[in-house]
Amino acid sequence: MTAYDDLMAHARQTEALSQISGRLGWDQQTMMPRGSNAQRSEEMAALEDVLHARRTDPRLGELLDRAEATDDVAAANLRELRRDYARNTRVPARLASELARLTPLAQAAWEEARLADDVASFLPWLEKMIALRREEGQAIAAGGDPYDALMADYEPETDSETVAATFDRMRPRLVALREAVLGADSPPALTGHFPQDGQLRVSRRLAEHFGYDFTRGRIDLAVHPFSSGSGTDVRITTRVAIEEPFNCLYSTIHEVGHAAYEQGVGAEHLLTPIGRGVSMGVHESQSRIYENQIGRSRAFTGWLHGAMVQEFGALSVADAESFYAAVNRVTTGYIRTEADEIQYNLHIMLRFDLERDLMRGKLDAADLEEAWNTRFMSDFGYPVDRPSHGVLQDVHWSVGLFGYFPTYALGNVYAGCLYQSLRADHPDLDAQLAQGDTSAATGWLREKLQRFGALRAPRDTIAHACGFTPDEGPLMDYLEAKFRALYRL
Ligand code: ZN
């Protein structure tokens, strides 16, 4: 056995335990009886202790010093292991345990504060969370930038200066497009009553049409849609709002995109460090291209329109073209998760700038609400009417997720690049999508990207798949072309 073999045997077992932990989390949000919460917390904490001990085991450090890569796969596995080990051993045990204890309490305080529209009651928790995560970022960064260090947990090998420059180029084009679209005539929304059974049947058909493998996955209901697992057990959830069927259908397609990445990783990488999506941004590129560039395209919504009429009878929108307009309708609004393809990115940029200032000590919790409201006014043109529509709307900061938000917009940028190359390779794509056939598109993504897992760093993963260095150009061109045509601008 070489040092590398020892490391991989250790890593495989750690990953298996981590998958068990993930499945307990899935169970908690789908199947678990309500009265089981306390016991489940203890079960998960016990597993977390075992995982933490394995991930910071000094024997790993010694093996990592000696291990040598003999090929690309081994080099990539070592890259992942070395980064994780360095990160985990830089965080003092006292800090890790303080964060673990604070997180559920801060989240509970946020939930109450949001319901009551009461920022003041959440501030002490937020202050504490910001202080701990600043400290953690500084520990991981070891002299570097604390925000970049935290962002690397979700998007490794990408620095926030590059992200900020990308966002700065996107913002004026997005703001201009948003204003033009909102100044034009708005198409009618889809209205009506869409029973749960019917929505779930159409969801299941959509998952099948997007290549989701039900022999290695399943769909259940949860409050917030998510996907979890890797390899041969990748599960997704969706939710149903009776009067808003697009919520359920597009959440399903989105999660199928995440699941496709995990299901698509080559079987030879199962339970190894590279046997999973390489970053949250690349992950989001898969969910977004499934949901938006493919799922909300004129061609595919033509097929979906037929499937909806078949399930629900005549719809409030007359034909496939008005159905397409209803799917892509742009309206004013405060909420990130309800935003359309244009405004979604503006919501992310606002959060990115604020959280970067928070982690760098340039902004404090006490001034956050005012900073949010000022920035929202300048990007969206109308004032925030209440905190639950503003600074209290997202769970992320309450659970210490600083550095996560930019990965959503990076996913959109990457999806734009991938879609441009996909279309160049498949000029006849629309004819297939119009039949509900996504196999050329999803097959292309599997072949070019998904099967490699984390073999390459995030930006290299996208560059390898699309054949050029990723930037925001293709996304912005796609958005302008799509919405200018749709709104006859
Ligand atoms: Zn997602």
XYZ file of C-alpha atoms and ligand atoms in Angstrom:
490
model
C 0.000 0.000 0.000
C 1.337 3.439 -0.931
C 0.545 6.584 1.071
C -1.938 7.472 -1.703
C -3.720 4.100 -1.381
C -3.984 4.565 2.393
C -5.375 8.054 1.918
C -7.972 6.917 -0.587
C -9.147 4.058 1.646
C -9.540 6.570 4.485
C -11.267 9.128 2.255
C -13.709 6.536 0.902
C -14.875 5.618 4.374
C -15.162 9.276 5.397
C -17.225 9.976 2.283
C -19.488 6.973 2.985
C -20.140 8.312 6.500
C -20.732 11.780 5.094
C -23.313 10.367 2.666
C -25.079 8.709 5.615
C -25.165 12.068 7.371
C -26.636 13.640 4.224
C -29.306 10.946 4.022
C -30.303 11.611 7.638
C -30.675 15.259 6.626
C -32.848 14.258 3.670
C -34.987 12.105 5.985
C -35.365 14.980 8.432
C -36.914 17.169 5.737
C -39.119 14.547 4.095
C -40.100 11.501 6.178
C -39.074 11.966 9.813
C -41.899 12.047 12.398
C -42.184 15.452 14.059
C -41.476 14.067 17.537
C -38.089 12.661 16.507
C -36.270 15.988 16.253
C -34.302 15.881 19.502
C -33.049 12.331 19.003
C -32.171 13.097 15.386
C -30.089 16.107 16.454
C -28.111 13.867 18.784
C -27.643 11.228 16.082
C -26.402 13.792 13.611
C -24.114 15.482 16.142
C -22.553 12.090 16.974
C -21.895 11.415 13.307
C -20.515 14.940 12.892
C -18.023 14.331 15.724
C -16.793 11.155 14.011
C -16.485 12.990 10.694
C -14.650 15.949 12.241
C -12.149 13.624 13.963
C -11.515 11.772 10.700
C -11.100 14.996 8.707
C -8.548 16.465 11.118
C -6.737 13.191 11.949
C -2.979 14.029 12.170
C -2.256 10.741 10.350
C -3.898 12.318 7.274
C -1.424 15.209 7.354
C 1.471 12.814 7.436
C 0.067 10.714 4.561
C -0.643 13.862 2.522
C 3.003 14.915 2.931
C 4.191 11.604 1.515
C 1.538 10.884 -1.145
C 2.474 11.262 -4.802
C 0.197 11.466 -7.803
C 0.829 9.082 -10.681
C -1.931 10.385 -12.964
C -4.490 13.205 -13.390
C -7.125 11.485 -11.277
C -4.735 10.994 -8.357
C -3.523 14.601 -8.669
C -7.104 15.851 -8.512
C -7.964 13.628 -5.538
C -4.878 14.915 -3.687
C -5.752 18.516 -4.561
C -9.198 18.081 -2.970
C -7.849 16.240 0.087
C -5.045 18.743 0.726
C -7.370 21.743 0.481
C -9.947 20.196 2.834
C -7.299 19.121 5.340
C -5.627 22.525 5.426
C -8.994 24.210 5.891
C -10.239 21.862 8.605
C -7.049 21.920 10.669
C -6.815 25.731 10.620
C -10.142 26.158 12.424
C -9.683 25.844 16.200
C -11.903 23.150 17.753
C -13.343 25.774 20.145
C -14.500 27.910 17.191
C -15.983 24.960 15.279
C -18.007 23.939 18.287
C -19.177 27.526 19.017
C -20.381 27.804 15.416
C -22.164 24.445 15.624
C -23.962 25.544 18.799
C -24.862 29.017 17.549
C -26.212 27.988 14.130
C -29.567 26.354 15.099
C -30.249 29.102 17.653
C -29.498 31.919 15.216
C -31.662 30.245 12.576
C -34.573 29.952 15.015
C -34.154 33.640 15.956
C -34.149 34.575 12.258
C -37.355 32.588 11.619
C -39.171 34.455 14.391
C -37.718 37.816 13.389
C -38.801 37.321 9.789
C -42.368 36.411 10.786
C -42.562 39.473 13.048
C -40.670 41.803 10.660
C -38.445 42.590 13.615
C -34.804 43.172 12.673
C -33.791 44.299 16.187
C -34.554 40.896 17.763
C -32.280 39.162 15.228
C -29.373 41.630 15.462
C -27.612 40.139 18.539
C -27.594 36.697 16.851
C -26.405 38.104 13.581
C -23.626 40.053 15.313
C -22.427 36.885 17.011
C -22.581 34.885 13.770
C -20.692 37.573 11.859
C -17.998 37.711 14.563
C -17.491 33.931 14.534
C -17.432 33.632 10.770
C -15.022 36.596 10.460
C -12.777 34.784 12.900
C -13.136 31.548 10.958
C -12.422 33.287 7.653
C -9.269 34.836 9.131
C -8.151 31.455 10.496
C -8.617 29.695 7.153
C -7.147 32.581 5.143
C -3.958 32.531 7.254
C -3.113 36.132 6.343
C -5.179 36.259 3.137
C -8.648 37.686 2.593
C -11.238 36.246 5.026
C -14.148 36.560 2.576
C -12.219 34.759 -0.177
C -11.345 32.029 2.295
C -15.007 31.498 3.177
C -16.084 31.646 -0.465
C -13.585 28.885 -1.244
C -15.724 26.470 0.789
C -18.320 26.746 -1.972
C -16.285 27.959 -4.951
C -12.632 26.970 -4.588
C -9.888 28.577 -6.659
C -12.030 31.623 -7.505
C -11.255 34.990 -5.907
C -13.836 37.619 -5.063
C -12.018 40.387 -7.012
C -12.664 38.477 -10.248
C -16.265 37.862 -9.239
C -16.736 41.540 -8.321
C -15.325 42.651 -11.688
C -17.681 40.259 -13.515
C -20.675 41.536 -11.546
C -19.676 45.170 -12.161
C -19.738 44.533 -15.904
C -23.128 42.781 -15.686
C -24.976 45.239 -13.453
C -25.528 48.168 -15.877
C -26.688 45.835 -18.668
C -29.075 44.043 -16.302
C -30.467 47.284 -14.895
C -31.027 48.671 -18.420
C -32.702 45.459 -19.613
C -34.861 45.320 -16.512
C -36.053 48.900 -17.017
C -36.821 48.344 -20.701
C -38.791 45.156 -20.009
C -40.782 46.652 -17.116
C -41.607 49.666 -19.300
C -43.179 47.429 -21.976
C -46.609 45.746 -21.973
C -46.685 42.832 -19.545
C -48.041 39.488 -20.831
C -50.819 37.817 -18.794
C -49.842 35.368 -16.042
C -51.082 31.780 -15.963
C -53.975 31.638 -13.507
C -56.192 28.822 -12.249
C -56.358 25.935 -9.847
C -53.871 23.104 -10.397
C -54.422 20.097 -8.104
C -51.380 18.617 -6.363
C -51.674 15.167 -7.995
C -51.620 16.694 -11.455
C -48.630 18.933 -10.681
C -46.700 15.961 -9.337
C -47.554 13.849 -12.406
C -46.277 16.592 -14.740
C -43.188 16.992 -12.485
C -42.423 13.315 -12.786
C -42.802 13.442 -16.571
C -40.466 16.448 -16.662
C -37.873 14.626 -14.548
C -38.053 11.659 -16.940
C -37.772 13.918 -19.983
C -34.656 15.517 -18.463
C -33.075 12.084 -17.948
C -33.433 11.741 -14.160
C -32.697 8.105 -13.261
C -35.500 6.924 -10.959
C -33.717 3.588 -10.342
C -31.028 5.626 -8.504
C -33.192 8.427 -7.129
C -36.645 9.515 -6.022
C -38.801 12.637 -5.715
C -40.550 13.609 -2.497
C -42.233 16.708 -1.110
C -40.407 19.142 1.198
C -40.880 22.743 2.347
C -37.816 23.877 0.359
C -36.819 21.994 -2.802
C -33.324 20.479 -2.650
C -31.247 17.625 -4.021
C -28.993 15.425 -1.928
C -26.684 12.460 -2.245
C -24.152 11.304 -4.807
C -23.451 8.411 -7.166
C -26.170 5.777 -7.084
C -28.440 7.474 -4.540
C -29.349 11.039 -5.533
C -32.720 12.215 -4.270
C -34.653 15.380 -4.994
C -37.613 17.163 -3.465
C -40.177 19.584 -4.808
C -43.122 21.563 -3.429
C -46.630 22.389 -4.608
C -48.495 25.701 -4.619
C -51.967 25.007 -6.029
C -52.276 28.322 -7.893
C -48.635 28.542 -9.020
C -47.767 25.379 -10.939
C -44.536 26.848 -12.350
C -43.141 26.903 -8.822
C -43.375 23.104 -8.592
C -42.460 22.336 -12.213
C -39.405 24.585 -12.440
C -38.200 23.663 -8.940
C -38.296 20.052 -10.114
C -36.330 20.767 -13.296
C -33.814 22.811 -11.269
C -33.215 19.984 -8.791
C -33.067 17.425 -11.596
C -30.194 19.515 -13.001
C -28.316 19.270 -9.688
C -29.090 15.551 -9.466
C -27.996 14.926 -13.063
C -24.523 16.220 -12.201
C -24.209 13.800 -9.263
C -25.808 10.891 -11.147
C -23.627 11.634 -14.169
C -20.215 11.424 -12.431
C -18.273 8.405 -13.737
C -18.833 5.250 -11.634
C -15.052 4.867 -11.225
C -15.062 7.997 -9.022
C -17.803 6.757 -6.635
C -17.169 7.880 -3.022
C -13.762 9.386 -3.909
C -12.888 13.080 -3.345
C -13.570 13.908 -7.007
C -16.744 11.802 -7.180
C -19.040 14.806 -6.751
C -19.769 18.232 -8.187
C -16.652 20.416 -8.067
C -18.246 23.594 -6.676
C -21.601 25.171 -5.938
C -21.196 27.489 -8.939
C -20.627 24.625 -11.379
C -23.465 22.730 -9.688
C -25.734 25.719 -10.159
C -24.719 25.936 -13.830
C -26.299 22.515 -14.309
C -29.513 23.302 -12.439
C -29.825 26.666 -14.222
C -29.205 25.447 -17.750
C -31.789 22.681 -17.207
C -34.289 25.100 -15.661
C -33.740 28.262 -17.706
C -31.875 27.979 -20.996
C -33.549 24.625 -21.793
C -36.650 24.493 -19.574
C -37.843 28.059 -20.193
C -36.970 28.084 -23.910
C -39.685 28.769 -26.484
C -39.146 25.292 -27.964
C -39.401 23.330 -24.728
C -42.292 25.377 -23.264
C -44.155 24.489 -26.469
C -44.006 20.853 -25.408
C -44.732 21.683 -21.755
C -47.806 23.667 -22.801
C -49.187 20.515 -24.451
C -48.361 18.397 -21.391
C -50.140 20.900 -19.105
C -53.273 21.011 -21.308
C -53.310 17.203 -21.330
C -53.162 17.138 -17.517
C -55.290 20.152 -16.549
C -57.503 20.871 -19.581
C -57.758 24.339 -21.180
C -55.449 26.951 -19.600
C -55.981 30.668 -18.918
C -53.346 31.478 -21.549
C -54.601 30.701 -25.035
C -51.679 29.228 -26.943
C -48.077 28.044 -26.740
C -46.685 31.520 -27.432
C -48.608 33.157 -24.575
C -47.678 30.191 -22.380
C -43.991 30.901 -23.172
C -44.524 34.576 -22.261
C -46.254 33.585 -18.993
C -43.373 31.269 -18.028
C -40.876 34.103 -18.576
C -42.961 36.963 -17.191
C -40.953 39.791 -15.557
C -42.612 41.750 -12.735
C -41.473 43.980 -9.885
C -40.843 42.224 -6.586
C -38.624 42.008 -3.550
C -37.920 38.307 -3.243
C -34.807 36.643 -4.686
C -36.278 33.136 -4.943
C -39.251 34.424 -6.953
C -37.150 36.513 -9.352
C -36.950 36.004 -13.117
C -33.764 35.319 -15.089
C -32.845 39.018 -15.377
C -33.494 40.297 -11.862
C -32.203 37.205 -10.058
C -28.611 38.264 -10.713
C -29.225 41.769 -9.326
C -30.487 40.230 -6.085
C -27.249 38.225 -5.818
C -24.944 41.193 -6.509
C -26.581 43.183 -3.718
C -25.960 40.345 -1.228
C -22.428 39.703 -2.478
C -21.295 43.306 -1.920
C -22.899 43.529 1.509
C -21.586 40.203 2.824
C -18.095 40.915 1.533
C -18.100 44.173 3.494
C -19.455 42.331 6.553
C -16.645 39.762 6.473
C -13.958 42.367 5.820
C -15.120 44.458 8.780
C -16.270 47.369 6.600
C -19.926 46.940 7.544
C -21.481 45.943 10.868
C -24.701 44.114 11.621
C -26.273 47.275 13.059
C -25.916 49.121 9.731
C -26.885 46.182 7.503
C -30.600 46.947 7.106
C -29.963 50.525 6.018
C -27.227 49.418 3.618
C -29.593 46.824 2.133
C -32.451 49.288 1.681
C -30.237 51.943 0.084
C -28.749 49.462 -2.344
C -32.151 47.936 -3.218
C -33.521 51.390 -4.027
C -30.595 52.146 -6.303
C -30.707 48.806 -8.200
C -34.478 48.233 -8.323
C -35.887 51.764 -8.198
C -38.447 51.359 -5.394
C -38.124 51.164 -1.612
C -38.216 47.958 0.450
C -41.579 47.959 2.254
C -40.724 45.620 5.164
C -37.714 43.671 6.498
C -39.128 40.262 5.508
C -39.082 41.590 1.936
C -35.555 42.893 2.487
C -32.701 42.028 4.764
C -34.602 39.258 6.587
C -35.769 37.319 3.497
C -32.974 34.721 3.172
C -31.927 32.037 5.654
C -28.243 32.100 4.573
C -26.671 34.655 6.917
C -28.530 33.291 9.948
C -26.793 29.937 9.467
C -23.432 31.539 8.710
C -23.411 31.029 4.943
C -21.186 33.951 3.938
C -19.600 33.501 0.522
C -22.361 31.258 -0.805
C -24.552 33.829 -2.613
C -22.155 34.608 -5.492
C -22.201 30.941 -6.557
C -25.832 31.362 -7.699
C -24.900 34.099 -10.184
C -21.671 32.342 -11.174
C -23.877 29.355 -12.005
C -25.896 31.588 -14.332
C -22.724 32.917 -15.968
C -21.387 29.377 -16.463
C -24.750 28.164 -17.782
C -24.618 30.968 -20.377
C -21.209 29.767 -21.593
C -22.285 26.126 -21.711
C -25.479 26.934 -23.575
C -23.604 28.862 -26.265
C -21.326 25.871 -26.931
C -24.184 23.379 -26.720
C -26.111 25.268 -29.399
C -23.048 25.510 -31.615
C -22.606 21.726 -31.379
C -26.339 21.022 -31.864
C -27.830 23.528 -34.334
C -31.039 21.436 -34.471
C -31.585 21.539 -30.698
C -34.907 23.428 -30.838
C -36.557 20.800 -33.028
C -35.786 18.172 -30.386
C -36.763 20.353 -27.414
C -40.087 21.108 -29.113
C -40.811 17.347 -28.861
C -39.860 17.363 -25.164
C -36.654 15.533 -26.087
C -33.719 16.887 -24.058
C -31.413 13.919 -24.663
C -29.023 15.769 -26.999
C -28.677 18.630 -24.490
C -28.403 16.512 -21.344
C -26.153 13.968 -23.124
C -23.830 16.814 -24.178
C -23.607 18.093 -20.596
C -22.929 14.597 -19.242
C -20.209 13.954 -21.826
C -18.540 17.381 -21.599
C -18.850 18.078 -17.883
C -20.852 15.883 -15.504
C -18.904 12.634 -15.884
C -15.648 14.249 -14.738
C -16.958 15.241 -11.281
C -14.301 17.370 -9.563
C -11.430 16.273 -11.812
C -10.724 19.882 -12.812
C -10.990 23.107 -10.802
C -14.335 24.960 -11.268
C -13.385 27.447 -13.997
C -11.310 24.793 -15.785
C -14.315 22.460 -15.663
C -16.390 25.050 -17.535
C -13.544 26.008 -19.908
C -12.964 22.340 -20.787
C -16.673 21.806 -21.488
C -17.367 24.947 -23.525
C -13.974 25.372 -25.179
C -13.274 28.927 -23.997
C -12.472 30.842 -20.810
C -15.821 31.568 -19.140
C -17.092 35.128 -18.772
C -20.459 36.894 -18.526
C -20.717 37.730 -22.259
C -22.739 34.699 -23.422
C -25.227 34.998 -20.524
C -25.789 38.708 -21.102
C -26.191 38.234 -24.877
C -28.655 35.395 -24.278
C -30.730 37.425 -21.772
C -30.860 40.506 -24.003
C -31.797 38.528 -27.105
C -34.448 36.478 -25.303
C -36.190 39.297 -23.445
C -35.934 41.885 -26.215
C -37.709 39.444 -28.554
C -40.249 38.421 -25.934
C -41.115 42.026 -25.030
C -40.708 43.349 -28.598
C -38.102 45.942 -27.569
Zn -29.658 25.229 -7.094
